[in-house]
Coordinates of C-alpha atoms in Angstrom, one line a residue:
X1 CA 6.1 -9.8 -0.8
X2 CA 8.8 -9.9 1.9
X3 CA 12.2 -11.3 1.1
X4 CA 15.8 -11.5 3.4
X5 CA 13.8 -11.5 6.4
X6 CA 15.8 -11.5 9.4
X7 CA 14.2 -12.0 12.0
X8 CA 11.7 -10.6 10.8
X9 CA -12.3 18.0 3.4
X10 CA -10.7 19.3 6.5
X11 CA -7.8 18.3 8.7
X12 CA -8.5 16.9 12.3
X13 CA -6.4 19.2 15.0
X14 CA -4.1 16.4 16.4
X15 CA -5.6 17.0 20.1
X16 CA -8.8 16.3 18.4
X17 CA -7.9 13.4 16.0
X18 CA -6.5 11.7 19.4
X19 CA -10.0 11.7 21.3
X20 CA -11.3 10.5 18.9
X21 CA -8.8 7.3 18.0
X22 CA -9.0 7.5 21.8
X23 CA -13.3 7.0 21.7
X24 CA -12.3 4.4 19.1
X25 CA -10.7 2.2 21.2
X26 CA -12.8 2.3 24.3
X27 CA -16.0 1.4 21.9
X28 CA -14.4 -1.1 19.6
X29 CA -16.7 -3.5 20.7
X30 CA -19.9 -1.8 20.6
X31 CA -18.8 -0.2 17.4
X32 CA -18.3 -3.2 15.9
X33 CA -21.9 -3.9 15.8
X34 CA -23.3 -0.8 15.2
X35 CA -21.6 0.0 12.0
X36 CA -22.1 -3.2 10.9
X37 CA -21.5 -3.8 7.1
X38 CA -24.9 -4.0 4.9
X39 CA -27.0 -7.3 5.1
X40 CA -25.8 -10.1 2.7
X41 CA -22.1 -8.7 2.7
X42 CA -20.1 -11.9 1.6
X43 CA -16.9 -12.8 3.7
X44 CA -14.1 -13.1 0.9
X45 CA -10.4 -13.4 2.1
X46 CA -8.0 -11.1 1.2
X47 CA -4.1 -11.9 1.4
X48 CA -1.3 -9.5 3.1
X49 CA 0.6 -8.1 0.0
X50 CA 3.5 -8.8 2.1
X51 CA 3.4 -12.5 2.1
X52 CA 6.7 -14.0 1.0
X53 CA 9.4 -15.9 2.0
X54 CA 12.2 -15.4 3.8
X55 CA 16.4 -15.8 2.5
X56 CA 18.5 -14.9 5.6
X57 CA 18.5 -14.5 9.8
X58 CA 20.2 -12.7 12.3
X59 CA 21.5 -9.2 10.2
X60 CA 21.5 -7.5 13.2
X61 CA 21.8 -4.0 11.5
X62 CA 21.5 -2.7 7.8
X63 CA 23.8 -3.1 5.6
X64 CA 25.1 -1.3 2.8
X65 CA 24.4 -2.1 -1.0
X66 CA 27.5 -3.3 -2.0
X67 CA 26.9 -6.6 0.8
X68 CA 23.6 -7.1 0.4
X69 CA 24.6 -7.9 -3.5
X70 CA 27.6 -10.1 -2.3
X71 CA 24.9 -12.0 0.5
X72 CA 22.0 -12.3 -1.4
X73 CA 22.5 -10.8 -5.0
X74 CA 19.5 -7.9 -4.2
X75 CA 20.1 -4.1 -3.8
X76 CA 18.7 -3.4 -0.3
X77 CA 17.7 0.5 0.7
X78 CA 17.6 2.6 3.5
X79 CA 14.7 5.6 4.0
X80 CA 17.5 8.0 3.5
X81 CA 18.2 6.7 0.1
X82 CA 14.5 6.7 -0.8
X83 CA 14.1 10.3 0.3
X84 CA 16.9 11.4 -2.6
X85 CA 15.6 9.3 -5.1
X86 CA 11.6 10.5 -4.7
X87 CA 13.3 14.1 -4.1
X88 CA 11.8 14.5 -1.2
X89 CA 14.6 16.4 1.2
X90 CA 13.2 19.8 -1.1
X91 CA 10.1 19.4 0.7
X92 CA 11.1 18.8 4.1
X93 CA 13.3 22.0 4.0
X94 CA 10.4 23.9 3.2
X95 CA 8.5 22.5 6.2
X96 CA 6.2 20.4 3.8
X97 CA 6.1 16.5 6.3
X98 CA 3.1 15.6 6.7
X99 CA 2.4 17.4 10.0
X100 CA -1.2 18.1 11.1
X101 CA -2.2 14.9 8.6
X102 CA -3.3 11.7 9.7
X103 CA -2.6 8.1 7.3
X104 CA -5.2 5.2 8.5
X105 CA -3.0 1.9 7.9
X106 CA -5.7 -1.1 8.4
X107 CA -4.2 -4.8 9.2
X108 CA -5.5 -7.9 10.5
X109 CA -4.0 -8.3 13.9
X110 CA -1.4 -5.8 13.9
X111 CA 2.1 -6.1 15.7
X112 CA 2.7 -5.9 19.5
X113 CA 5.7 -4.3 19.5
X114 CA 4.6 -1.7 16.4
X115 CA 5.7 1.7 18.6
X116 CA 9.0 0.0 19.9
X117 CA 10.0 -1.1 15.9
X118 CA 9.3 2.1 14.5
X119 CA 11.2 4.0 17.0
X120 CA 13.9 1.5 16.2
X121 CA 13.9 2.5 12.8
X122 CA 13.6 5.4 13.1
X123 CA 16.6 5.8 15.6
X124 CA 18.6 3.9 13.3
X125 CA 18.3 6.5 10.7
X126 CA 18.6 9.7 12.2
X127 CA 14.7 10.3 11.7
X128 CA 12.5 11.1 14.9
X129 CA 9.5 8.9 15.2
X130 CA 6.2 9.3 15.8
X131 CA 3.4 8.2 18.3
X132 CA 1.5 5.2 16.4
X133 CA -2.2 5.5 17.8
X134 CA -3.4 1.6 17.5
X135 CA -7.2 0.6 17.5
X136 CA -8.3 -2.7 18.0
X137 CA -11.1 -3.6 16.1
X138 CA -13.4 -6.0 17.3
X139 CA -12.2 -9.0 19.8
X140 CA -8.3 -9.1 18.9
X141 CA -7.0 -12.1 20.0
X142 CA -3.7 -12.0 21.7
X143 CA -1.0 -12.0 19.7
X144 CA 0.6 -15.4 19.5
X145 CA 4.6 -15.4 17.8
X146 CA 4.3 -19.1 16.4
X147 CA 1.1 -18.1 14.6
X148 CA 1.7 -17.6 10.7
X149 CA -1.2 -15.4 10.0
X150 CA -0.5 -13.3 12.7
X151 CA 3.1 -12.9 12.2
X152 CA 2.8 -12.3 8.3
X153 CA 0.2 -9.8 9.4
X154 CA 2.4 -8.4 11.8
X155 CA 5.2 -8.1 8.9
X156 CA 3.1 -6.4 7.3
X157 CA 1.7 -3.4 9.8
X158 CA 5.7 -3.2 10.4
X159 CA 6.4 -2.6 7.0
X160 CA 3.2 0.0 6.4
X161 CA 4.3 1.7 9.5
X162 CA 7.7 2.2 8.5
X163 CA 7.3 3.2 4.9
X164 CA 4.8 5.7 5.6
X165 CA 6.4 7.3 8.5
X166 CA 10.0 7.0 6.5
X167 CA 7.8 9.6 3.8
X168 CA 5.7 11.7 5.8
X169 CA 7.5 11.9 8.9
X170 CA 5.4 14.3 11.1
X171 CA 2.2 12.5 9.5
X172 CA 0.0 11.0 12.8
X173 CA 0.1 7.3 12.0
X174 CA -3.2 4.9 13.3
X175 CA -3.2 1.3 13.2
X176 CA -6.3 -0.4 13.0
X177 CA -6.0 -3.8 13.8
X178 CA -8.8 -5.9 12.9
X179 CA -9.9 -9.6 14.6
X180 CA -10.3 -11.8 11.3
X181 CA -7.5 -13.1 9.7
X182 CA -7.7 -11.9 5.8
X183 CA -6.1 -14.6 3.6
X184 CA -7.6 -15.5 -0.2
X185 CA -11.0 -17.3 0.8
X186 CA -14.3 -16.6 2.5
X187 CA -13.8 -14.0 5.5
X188 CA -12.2 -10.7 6.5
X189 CA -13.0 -7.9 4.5
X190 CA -16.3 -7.1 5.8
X191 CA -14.4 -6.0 9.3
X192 CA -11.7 -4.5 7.4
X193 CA -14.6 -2.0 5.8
X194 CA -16.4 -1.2 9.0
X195 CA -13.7 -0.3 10.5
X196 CA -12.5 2.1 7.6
X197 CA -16.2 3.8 7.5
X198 CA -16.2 3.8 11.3
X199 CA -12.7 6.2 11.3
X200 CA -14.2 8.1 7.9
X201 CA -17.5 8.8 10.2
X202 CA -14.9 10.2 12.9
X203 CA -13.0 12.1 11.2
X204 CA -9.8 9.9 11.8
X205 CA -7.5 9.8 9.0
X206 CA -6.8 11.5 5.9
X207 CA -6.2 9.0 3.7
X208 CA -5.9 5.1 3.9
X209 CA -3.6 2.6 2.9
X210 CA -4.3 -0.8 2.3
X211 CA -1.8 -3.5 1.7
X212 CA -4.2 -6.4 0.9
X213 CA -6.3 -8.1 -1.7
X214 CA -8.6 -10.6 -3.1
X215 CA -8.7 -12.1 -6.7
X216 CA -12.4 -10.8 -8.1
X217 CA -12.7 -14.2 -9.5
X218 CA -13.2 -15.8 -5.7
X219 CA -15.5 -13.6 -4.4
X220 CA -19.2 -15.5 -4.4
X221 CA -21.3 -15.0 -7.8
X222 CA -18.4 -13.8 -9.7
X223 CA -18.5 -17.1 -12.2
X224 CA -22.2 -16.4 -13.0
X225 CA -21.5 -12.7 -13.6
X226 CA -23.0 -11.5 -10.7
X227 CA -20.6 -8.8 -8.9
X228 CA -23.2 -8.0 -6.2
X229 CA -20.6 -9.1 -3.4
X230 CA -17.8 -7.0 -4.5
X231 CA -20.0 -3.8 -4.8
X232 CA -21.8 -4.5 -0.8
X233 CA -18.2 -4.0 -0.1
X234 CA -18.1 -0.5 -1.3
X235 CA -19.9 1.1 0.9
X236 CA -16.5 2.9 2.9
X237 CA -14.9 3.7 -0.3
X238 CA -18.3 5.4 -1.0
X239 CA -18.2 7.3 2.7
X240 CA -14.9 8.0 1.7
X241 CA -15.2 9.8 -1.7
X242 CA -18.5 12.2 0.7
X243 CA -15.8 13.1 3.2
X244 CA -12.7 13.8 0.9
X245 CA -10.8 11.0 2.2
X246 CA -8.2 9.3 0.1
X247 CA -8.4 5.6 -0.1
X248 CA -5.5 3.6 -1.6
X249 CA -4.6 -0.2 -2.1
X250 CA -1.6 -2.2 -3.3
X251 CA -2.1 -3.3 -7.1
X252 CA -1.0 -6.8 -5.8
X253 CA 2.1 -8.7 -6.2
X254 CA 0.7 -11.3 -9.1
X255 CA 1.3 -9.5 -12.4
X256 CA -1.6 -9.7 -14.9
X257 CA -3.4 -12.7 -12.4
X258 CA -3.2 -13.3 -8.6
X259 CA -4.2 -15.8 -6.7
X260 CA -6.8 -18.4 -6.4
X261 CA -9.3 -18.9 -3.8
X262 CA -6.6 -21.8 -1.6
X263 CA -4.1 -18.5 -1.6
X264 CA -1.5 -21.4 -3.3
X265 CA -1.7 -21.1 -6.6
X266 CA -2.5 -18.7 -9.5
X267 CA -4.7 -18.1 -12.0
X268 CA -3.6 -19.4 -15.8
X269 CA -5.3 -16.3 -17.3
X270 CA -5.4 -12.3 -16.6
X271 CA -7.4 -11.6 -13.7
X272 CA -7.8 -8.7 -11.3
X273 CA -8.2 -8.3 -7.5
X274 CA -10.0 -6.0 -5.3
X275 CA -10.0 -3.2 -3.3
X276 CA -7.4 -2.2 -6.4
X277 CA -9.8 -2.5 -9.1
X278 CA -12.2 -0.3 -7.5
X279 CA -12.9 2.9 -9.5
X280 CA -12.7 4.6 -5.8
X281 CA -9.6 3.5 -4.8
X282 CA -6.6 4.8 -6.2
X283 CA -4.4 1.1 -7.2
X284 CA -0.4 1.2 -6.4
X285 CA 1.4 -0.9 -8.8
X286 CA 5.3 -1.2 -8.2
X287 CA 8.4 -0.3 -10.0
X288 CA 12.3 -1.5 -9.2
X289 CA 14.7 1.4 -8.6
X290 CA 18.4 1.3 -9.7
X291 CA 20.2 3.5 -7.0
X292 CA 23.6 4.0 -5.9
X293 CA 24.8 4.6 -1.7
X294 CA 23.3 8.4 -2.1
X295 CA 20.2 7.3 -3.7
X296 CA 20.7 8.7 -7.1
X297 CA 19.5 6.5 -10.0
X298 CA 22.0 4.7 -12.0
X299 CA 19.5 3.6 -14.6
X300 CA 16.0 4.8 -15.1
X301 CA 13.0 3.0 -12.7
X302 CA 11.8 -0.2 -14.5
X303 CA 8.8 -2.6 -13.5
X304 CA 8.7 -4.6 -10.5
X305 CA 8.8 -8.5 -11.2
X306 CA 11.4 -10.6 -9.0
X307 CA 9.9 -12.5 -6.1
X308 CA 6.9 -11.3 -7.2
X309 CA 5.6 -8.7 -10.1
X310 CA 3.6 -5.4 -9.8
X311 CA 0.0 -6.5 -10.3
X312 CA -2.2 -4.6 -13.1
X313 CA -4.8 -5.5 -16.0
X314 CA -8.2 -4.9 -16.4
X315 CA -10.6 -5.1 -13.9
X316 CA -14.1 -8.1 -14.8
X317 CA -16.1 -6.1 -12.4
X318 CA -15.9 -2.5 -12.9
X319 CA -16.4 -0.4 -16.4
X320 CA -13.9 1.9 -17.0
X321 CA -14.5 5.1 -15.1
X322 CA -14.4 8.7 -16.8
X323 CA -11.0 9.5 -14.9
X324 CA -9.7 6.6 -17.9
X325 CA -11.2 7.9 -20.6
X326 CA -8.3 9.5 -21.8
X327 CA -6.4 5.7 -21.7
X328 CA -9.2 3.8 -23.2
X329 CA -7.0 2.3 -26.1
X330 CA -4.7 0.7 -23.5
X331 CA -8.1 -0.3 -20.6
X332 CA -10.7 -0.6 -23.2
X333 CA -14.1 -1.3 -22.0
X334 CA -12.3 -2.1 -18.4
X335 CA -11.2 -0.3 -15.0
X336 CA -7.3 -0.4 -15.8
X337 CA -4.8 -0.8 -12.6
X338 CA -2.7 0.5 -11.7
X339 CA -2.9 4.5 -11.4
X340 CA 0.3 5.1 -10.4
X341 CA 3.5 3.3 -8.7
X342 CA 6.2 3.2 -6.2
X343 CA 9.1 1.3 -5.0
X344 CA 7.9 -2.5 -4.3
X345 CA 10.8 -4.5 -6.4
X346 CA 12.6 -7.0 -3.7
X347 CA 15.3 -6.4 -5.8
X348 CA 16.0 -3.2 -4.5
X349 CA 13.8 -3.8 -1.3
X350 CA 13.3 -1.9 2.0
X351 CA 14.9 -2.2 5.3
X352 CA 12.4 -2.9 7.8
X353 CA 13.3 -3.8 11.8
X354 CA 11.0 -6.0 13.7
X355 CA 10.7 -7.6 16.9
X356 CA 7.2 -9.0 17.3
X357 CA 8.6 -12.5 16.6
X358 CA 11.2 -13.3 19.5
X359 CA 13.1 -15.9 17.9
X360 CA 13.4 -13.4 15.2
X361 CA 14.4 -9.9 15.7
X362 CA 16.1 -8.1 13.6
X363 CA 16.2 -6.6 10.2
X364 CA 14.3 -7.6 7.5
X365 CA 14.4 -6.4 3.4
X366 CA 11.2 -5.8 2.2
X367 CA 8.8 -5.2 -1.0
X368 CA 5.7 -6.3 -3.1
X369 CA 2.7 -3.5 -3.7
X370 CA 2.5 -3.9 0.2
X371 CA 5.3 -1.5 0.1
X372 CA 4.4 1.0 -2.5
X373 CA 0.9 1.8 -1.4
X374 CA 2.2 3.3 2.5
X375 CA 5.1 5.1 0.9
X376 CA 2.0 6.8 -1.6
X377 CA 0.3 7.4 1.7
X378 CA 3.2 9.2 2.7
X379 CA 3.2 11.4 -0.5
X380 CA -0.8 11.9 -0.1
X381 CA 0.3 13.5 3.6
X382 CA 2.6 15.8 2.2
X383 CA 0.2 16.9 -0.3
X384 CA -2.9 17.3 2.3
X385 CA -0.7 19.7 4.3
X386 CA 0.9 21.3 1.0
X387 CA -2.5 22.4 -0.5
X388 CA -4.4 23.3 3.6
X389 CA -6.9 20.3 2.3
X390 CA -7.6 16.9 1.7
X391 CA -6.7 15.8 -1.5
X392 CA -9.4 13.3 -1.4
X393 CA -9.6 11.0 -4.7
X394 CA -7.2 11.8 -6.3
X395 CA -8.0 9.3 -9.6
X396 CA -9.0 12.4 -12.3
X397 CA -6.1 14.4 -10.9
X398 CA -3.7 11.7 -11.6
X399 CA -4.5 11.4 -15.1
X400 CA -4.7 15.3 -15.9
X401 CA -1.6 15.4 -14.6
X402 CA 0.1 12.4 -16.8
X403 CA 2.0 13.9 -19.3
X404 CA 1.5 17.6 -18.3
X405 CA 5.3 19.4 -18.2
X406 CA 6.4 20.4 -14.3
X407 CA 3.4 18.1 -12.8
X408 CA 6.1 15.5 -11.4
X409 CA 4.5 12.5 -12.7
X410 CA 7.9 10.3 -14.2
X411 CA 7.2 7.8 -17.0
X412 CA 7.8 4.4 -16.7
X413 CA 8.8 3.3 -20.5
X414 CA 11.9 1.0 -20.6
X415 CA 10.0 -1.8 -22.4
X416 CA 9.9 -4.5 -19.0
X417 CA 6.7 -6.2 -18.0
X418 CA 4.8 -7.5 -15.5
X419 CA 4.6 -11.3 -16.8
X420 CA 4.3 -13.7 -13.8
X421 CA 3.4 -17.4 -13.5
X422 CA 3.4 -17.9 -17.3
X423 CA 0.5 -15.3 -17.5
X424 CA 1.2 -12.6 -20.1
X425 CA 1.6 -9.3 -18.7
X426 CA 2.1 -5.8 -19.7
X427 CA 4.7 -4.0 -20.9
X428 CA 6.1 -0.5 -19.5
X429 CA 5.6 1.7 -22.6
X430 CA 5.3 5.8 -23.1
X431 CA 2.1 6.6 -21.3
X432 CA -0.1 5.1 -19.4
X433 CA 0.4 0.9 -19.3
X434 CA -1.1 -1.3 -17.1
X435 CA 2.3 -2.1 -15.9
X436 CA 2.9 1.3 -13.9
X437 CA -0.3 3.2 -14.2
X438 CA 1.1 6.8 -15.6
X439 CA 4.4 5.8 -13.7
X440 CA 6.2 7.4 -10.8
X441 CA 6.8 10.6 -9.1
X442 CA 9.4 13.3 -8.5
X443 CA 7.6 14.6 -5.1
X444 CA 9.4 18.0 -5.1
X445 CA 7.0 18.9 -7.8
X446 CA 4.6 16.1 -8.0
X447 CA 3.4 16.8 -4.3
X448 CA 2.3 20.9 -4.8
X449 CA 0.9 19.8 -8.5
X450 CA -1.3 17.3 -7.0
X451 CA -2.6 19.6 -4.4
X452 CA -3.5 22.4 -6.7
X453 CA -4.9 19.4 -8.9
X454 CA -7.5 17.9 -6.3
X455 CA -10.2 19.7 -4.9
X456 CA -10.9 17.8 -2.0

């Protein structure tokens, strides 16, 4: 969802993790088709969480809270405003940023002018950047400005980029830009999972983040029950959960549905969407924070829904997974989404800089899941390098941890929902809900908890 836009197991050594993003470029192409995706693998689109629309042009810096209310009635926040509220700053004195970890961010197309925006940003902020290590998947075509898929993609590897590094800022960030255009319909994903097994298989990448979705309901066979084209997907998430990788996606920005195969409208009833729903991803729902100029809460987290809602319901395709079983009177019979959540309310948005669009550079506020699942990357970093391992999936952990006193896990209970479209959602209660998951996270403590939590 984008909003005010502007212009719009084991750790690899960092000398090693870049020969090997290095190998990945020079053999994209052969690499392509030799890890090609298991024969009969559907091609289902799946839509950039980010994709919005726009309210303003030309801020040509960030502005403070106070003005972005009087401009466009939204609270707008800075990295350094995140960092207090998620209680980060503890961490980073103690050395705990990420470094010697690597987040995979995977986006159709990518941004040409990724490195330059980020050290923007990053400038802007006082932070230090970071090298972005980009691999081009497949034939990339070149990037053209007045091309809407490629710009909303490009929105949204700025905004992955930005919100990961803004969390875990000596994390290594790659970008793997893939050739096919992912929007709700009948191709993309495929490439999108070769290319995630392909880095796995090297070693590239701790965990991955993945802003993007498709409504179960459109994938082929799902009317006559048969699920067969969601679960040929699988088959990175399944190298991923051998090799202790964590995989996480957005729990989309459609409530309790999402949408239809034309990516225009919605469902009228609950539906789900995928890679969220899968039991081996960990799904990243999306709360609103309340913050003052410091970053301190001036009224407890509630759920996401403005421009947009925090998706989360039940899953049609998967069975709820032991790591639920301890929910079951909220998922039922069902894989419930999401697991846990993060900023993602454009009510309360992200300041993002971008220049890939020339007649449009600038600073943008940003949010949707698309947001919430890179700054969870983030938070996955600093736990890697806080327990010496890879947390790896982190689903059972999650859920032992819900509820346990000191484990950093924050409830999410002020009674709002995730209704959206005139569909019926779900209500952030005491628990688990499949508004927020188990809720949100104080990293101070949440971050060594779910190290010592996950095995790898």
């Amino acid at each position: 969802m984008h909003i005010a836009r502007t212009g719009r197991g084991v750790a690899v050594s960092a000398a090693a993790s870049a020969a090997l993003v290095a190998a990945a470029l020079a053999t994209t192409s052969s690499a392509g088709a030799t890890s090609a995706a298991p024969a009969a693998v559907p091609h289902t689109f799946a839509a950039p969480a980010v994709a919005g629309h726009g309210l303003v042009h030309g801020v040509a810096s960030p502005l403070p809270i106070a003005q972005c209310q009087a401009k466009w009635h939204i609270n707008c926040y800075n990295p350094l405003q995140y960092r207090t509220a998620y209680n980060l700053n503890a961490l980073y004195k103690k050395g705990i940023t990420g470094k010697g970890r690597t987040i995979v961010i995977v986006d159709s197309f990518g941004s040409p002018t990724i490195q330059h925006d980020l050290d923007v940003y990053s400038k802007q902020f006082g932070l230090k950047s970071t090298k972005v290590d980009v691999v081009k998947w497949g034939k990339v075509p070149p990037f053209d400005p007045k091309n809407s898929d490629m710009t909303g993609w490009a929105g949204e590897s700025t905004l992955d980029v930005e919100m990961a590094h803004a969390v875990a800022p000596d994390a290594k960030i790659v970008l793997v830009e893939t050739a096919v255009a992912e929007t709700e319909g009948t191709t993309g994903l495929p490439e999108m999972m070769d290319a995630e097994k392909y880095m796995i298989d090297h070693g590239v990448g701790d965990v991955i983040s993945q802003s993007f979705g498709a409504t179960e309901n459109t994938f082929p066979g799902f009317d006559k029950g048969d699920f067969s084209s969601i679960k040929k997907l699988r088959y990175a998430f399944e190298d991923a959960a051998r090799k202790h990788v964590t995989v996480l996606a957005s729990s989309g920005d459609g409530g309790a549905t999402d949408q239809t195969a034309d990516g225009k409208s919605y469902y009228k009833y609950r539906v789900n969407s995928w890679p969220s729903a899968d039991p081996l991803v960990t799904s990243i729902g999306g709360t609103q924070l309340h913050l003052n100029d410091k970053g301190e809460r001036v009224k407890p987290d509630s759920v996401y829904n403005d421009n947009g809602a925090g998706g989360g319901g039940q899953s049609h395709v998967f069975t709820r997974p032991a790591f639920q079983d301890g929910v079951k009177n909220v998922v039922g019979t069902r894989r419930g989404t999401p697991d846990i959540s993060m900023a993602a309310a454009v009510n309360g948005g992200a300041w993002i800089y971008s220049s890939y669009d020339p007649t449009a550079t600038g600073w943008d506020v940003s949010g949707g899941t698309s947001e919430a699942s890179p700054l969870f990357s983030g938070i996955v970093a600093l736990a890697d390098q806080a327990g010496g391992h890879r947390v790896g999936d982190i689903n059972h952990a999650l859920y032992t941890l819900e509820g346990r006193k000191g484990s950093g896990v924050v409830d999410v209970n002020d009674g709002t929902d995730n209704t959206y479209q005139g569909v019926q959602g779900y209500k952030a209660v005491k628990g688990y809900d499949m508004a927020t998951g188990v809720g949100t996270l104080n990293a101070l403590t949440f971050v060594p908890a779910l190290a010592k939590a996950s095995h790898g």
